[in-house]
Amino acid sequence: MRYVIMADGKGSRWNNFLGHDKQEIRIDGETLLERTVRLVHENDPDAELIITSHNEDLNVPGARRYEPKNNVLEIDRFTAELIGDDMCFLYGDVLYSEAAVKAVINARGREPVLFFGSKSSICAVLVRDGELFRRLYLEVRSLFLDGKIAECKGWQVYHLYASLPLMGRDIGSGYVVLDSFTRDFNTPEDYLEFTAQK
């Protein structure tokens, strides 16, 4: 299966804290990207891994870097030209537990799109039907550009898919809450809080 690790965000809230992008945070000697690539390969030896980023320094053995053609809005991290059937989007700023990666890789069911995360953060999107996911992505993008919604993120794609109001963090069908999902790092405070607990 193809896994796309999205690492082409602007990082405005991280603001180059520690002198590097948040995907280069080191936990137990590995960057977040190195850890994700390792865990995916350990659980899916035939995985094709792509890291989407314009940063030439984000090269990780076991994955190839791809520069997205469009990176204007936050939702564009889904890299429209890479959307296809039987693939998975992972987030480059997430510290995944091994159990979380296993849960995503081993997910079965009839859902054409399946979202994973906590009650406040999406950490993975498993796409069985690429055409459906592309339509959801394009509709959310269009609604935002037309000024009909205030945010244009993965949550809006999920809410559109689940027929929920497009704002908020409601959870319904097509969403798997992962108890073992560790956390994402959006701000320096997220990182400092995590390191204080270690």
Coordinates of C-alpha atoms in Angstrom, one line a residue:
M1 CA 0.0 0.0 0.0
R2 CA 1.1 3.6 -0.6
Y3 CA 1.6 5.8 2.5
V4 CA 1.9 9.6 2.0
I5 CA 3.5 11.3 5.0
M6 CA 2.4 15.0 4.8
A7 CA 5.3 17.2 5.8
D8 CA 4.8 20.3 3.7
G9 CA 3.0 22.5 6.2
K10 CA 3.9 26.1 6.7
G11 CA 4.8 25.5 10.4
S12 CA 3.7 29.0 11.4
R13 CA 2.7 28.0 14.9
W14 CA 5.9 26.1 15.4
N15 CA 7.9 29.1 14.1
N16 CA 11.2 27.2 13.6
F17 CA 11.4 26.4 17.3
L18 CA 14.6 24.5 18.2
G19 CA 16.0 25.7 14.8
H20 CA 14.2 23.2 12.6
D21 CA 10.9 22.1 11.2
K22 CA 8.6 20.2 13.6
Q23 CA 9.0 17.0 11.5
E24 CA 12.6 17.0 12.6
I25 CA 11.8 16.8 16.3
R26 CA 13.9 14.0 17.8
I27 CA 12.4 11.5 20.2
D28 CA 14.6 8.7 21.5
G29 CA 17.2 9.5 18.8
E30 CA 14.8 9.5 15.8
T31 CA 13.1 12.3 14.0
L32 CA 9.3 12.0 13.8
L33 CA 9.6 11.2 10.1
E34 CA 12.2 8.5 10.7
R35 CA 10.1 6.9 13.4
T36 CA 7.0 6.9 11.2
V37 CA 8.9 5.4 8.2
R38 CA 10.4 2.7 10.4
L39 CA 7.0 1.8 12.1
V40 CA 5.2 1.6 8.7
H41 CA 8.0 -0.7 7.2
E42 CA 8.0 -2.9 10.3
N43 CA 4.2 -3.4 10.0
D44 CA 3.9 -3.4 6.2
P45 CA 7.2 -4.6 4.5
D46 CA 5.8 -3.9 1.0
A47 CA 4.9 -0.3 1.8
E48 CA 5.6 2.5 -0.6
L49 CA 6.3 5.6 1.5
I50 CA 6.3 9.1 0.1
I51 CA 7.2 12.2 2.2
T52 CA 5.6 15.3 0.7
S53 CA 7.8 18.3 1.3
H54 CA 9.6 21.1 -0.5
N55 CA 12.3 20.9 2.2
E56 CA 15.3 19.1 0.6
D57 CA 16.5 18.2 4.1
L58 CA 13.5 15.9 4.7
N59 CA 15.0 12.9 3.1
V60 CA 14.5 9.6 5.1
P61 CA 15.9 6.2 4.1
G62 CA 13.0 4.0 3.1
A63 CA 10.9 6.8 1.7
R64 CA 11.1 9.1 -1.2
R65 CA 10.5 12.9 -1.1
Y66 CA 7.9 14.4 -3.4
E67 CA 7.4 18.1 -3.9
P68 CA 3.6 18.8 -4.1
K69 CA 2.4 20.8 -7.1
N70 CA 0.0 22.9 -5.0
N71 CA 0.5 24.0 -1.4
V72 CA -1.6 27.1 -0.9
L73 CA -4.2 26.1 1.8
E74 CA -3.7 23.8 4.8
I75 CA -6.0 21.2 3.1
D76 CA -3.5 21.1 0.2
R77 CA -1.3 18.9 2.3
F78 CA -3.4 16.0 1.0
T79 CA -1.5 16.5 -2.3
A80 CA -4.3 16.1 -4.8
E81 CA -2.1 14.5 -7.5
L82 CA -1.2 11.6 -5.1
I83 CA -4.8 10.8 -4.1
G84 CA -5.7 7.3 -5.3
D85 CA -7.3 4.0 -4.2
D86 CA -5.9 1.9 -1.3
M87 CA -3.6 4.5 0.2
C88 CA -3.1 6.1 3.5
F89 CA -2.3 9.7 4.6
L90 CA -0.1 10.1 7.7
Y91 CA 0.9 13.4 9.4
G92 CA 4.6 14.3 9.5
D93 CA 4.2 16.2 12.9
V94 CA 2.7 13.2 14.8
L95 CA 4.6 11.0 17.2
Y96 CA 2.8 7.6 16.5
S97 CA 2.8 4.8 18.9
E98 CA 3.4 1.3 17.4
A99 CA -0.1 0.3 18.4
A100 CA -1.6 3.3 16.4
V101 CA 0.4 2.4 13.3
K102 CA -0.7 -1.2 13.6
A103 CA -4.3 -0.2 14.0
V104 CA -4.2 2.0 10.9
I105 CA -2.4 -0.6 8.7
N106 CA -4.6 -3.5 9.8
A107 CA -7.9 -1.6 9.6
R108 CA -10.5 -3.6 7.7
G109 CA -14.1 -2.8 6.8
R110 CA -16.3 -1.4 4.1
E111 CA -15.7 2.3 4.7
P112 CA -14.4 3.9 1.5
V113 CA -12.6 6.5 3.7
L114 CA -11.6 5.9 7.3
F115 CA -10.2 8.6 9.7
F116 CA -8.1 7.9 12.8
G117 CA -7.0 9.9 15.7
S118 CA -8.0 11.3 19.1
K119 CA -11.1 13.2 19.9
S120 CA -9.3 16.4 19.0
S121 CA -6.7 15.5 16.4
I122 CA -6.8 13.5 13.2
C123 CA -3.6 11.4 12.7
A124 CA -4.3 9.3 9.7
V125 CA -6.7 8.9 6.8
L126 CA -7.1 5.5 5.1
V127 CA -8.5 6.0 1.6
R128 CA -10.0 3.0 -0.2
D129 CA -11.9 5.1 -2.7
G130 CA -9.6 7.8 -4.1
E131 CA -12.3 9.4 -6.3
L132 CA -14.6 9.9 -3.4
F133 CA -11.8 11.4 -1.2
R134 CA -10.7 13.7 -4.1
R135 CA -14.4 15.0 -4.4
L136 CA -14.5 15.6 -0.6
Y137 CA -11.2 17.4 -0.7
L138 CA -12.2 19.6 -3.6
E139 CA -15.6 20.4 -2.2
V140 CA -14.1 21.6 1.2
R141 CA -11.5 23.6 -0.7
S142 CA -14.1 25.3 -2.8
L143 CA -16.4 26.0 0.2
F144 CA -13.5 27.7 1.9
L145 CA -12.4 29.8 -1.1
D146 CA -16.1 30.8 -1.6
G147 CA -16.1 32.1 2.0
K148 CA -18.7 29.6 3.1
I149 CA -16.6 28.0 5.8
A150 CA -13.9 29.5 8.1
E151 CA -11.5 26.5 8.2
C152 CA -10.2 24.2 5.5
K153 CA -8.6 21.2 7.2
G154 CA -8.9 17.5 7.6
W155 CA -11.7 17.9 10.1
Q156 CA -13.9 19.6 7.4
V157 CA -13.2 16.7 5.0
Y158 CA -14.2 14.2 7.7
H159 CA -17.3 16.1 8.6
L160 CA -18.4 16.3 5.0
Y161 CA -17.8 12.6 4.7
A162 CA -19.8 11.8 7.8
S163 CA -22.6 14.3 7.1
L164 CA -21.8 16.4 10.2
P165 CA -21.7 20.2 10.5
L166 CA -18.5 21.4 8.9
M167 CA -17.2 23.2 11.9
G168 CA -16.2 21.7 15.2
R169 CA -14.7 18.3 16.3
D170 CA -17.7 16.0 16.3
I171 CA -17.1 12.3 15.7
G172 CA -19.6 10.0 14.0
S173 CA -19.3 7.1 11.6
G174 CA -16.0 6.5 9.7
Y175 CA -13.8 7.6 12.6
V176 CA -11.6 5.4 14.8
V177 CA -10.5 6.8 18.1
L178 CA -7.0 5.5 18.8
D179 CA -6.3 5.3 22.5
S180 CA -2.7 4.7 21.7
F181 CA -2.2 7.6 19.4
T182 CA 0.5 9.6 21.1
R183 CA 0.3 13.2 20.0
D184 CA 0.9 15.8 17.4
F185 CA 3.2 18.8 17.8
N186 CA 1.8 22.0 16.4
T187 CA 3.3 24.6 18.8
P188 CA 6.5 24.8 21.0
E189 CA 4.1 24.5 24.0
D190 CA 3.0 21.0 22.7
Y191 CA 6.6 19.9 22.6
L192 CA 7.6 21.4 26.0
E193 CA 4.5 19.8 27.6
F194 CA 5.5 16.4 26.1
T195 CA 9.1 16.6 27.2
A196 CA 8.1 17.7 30.7
Q197 CA 6.1 14.5 31.1
K198 CA 8.9 12.2 29.9

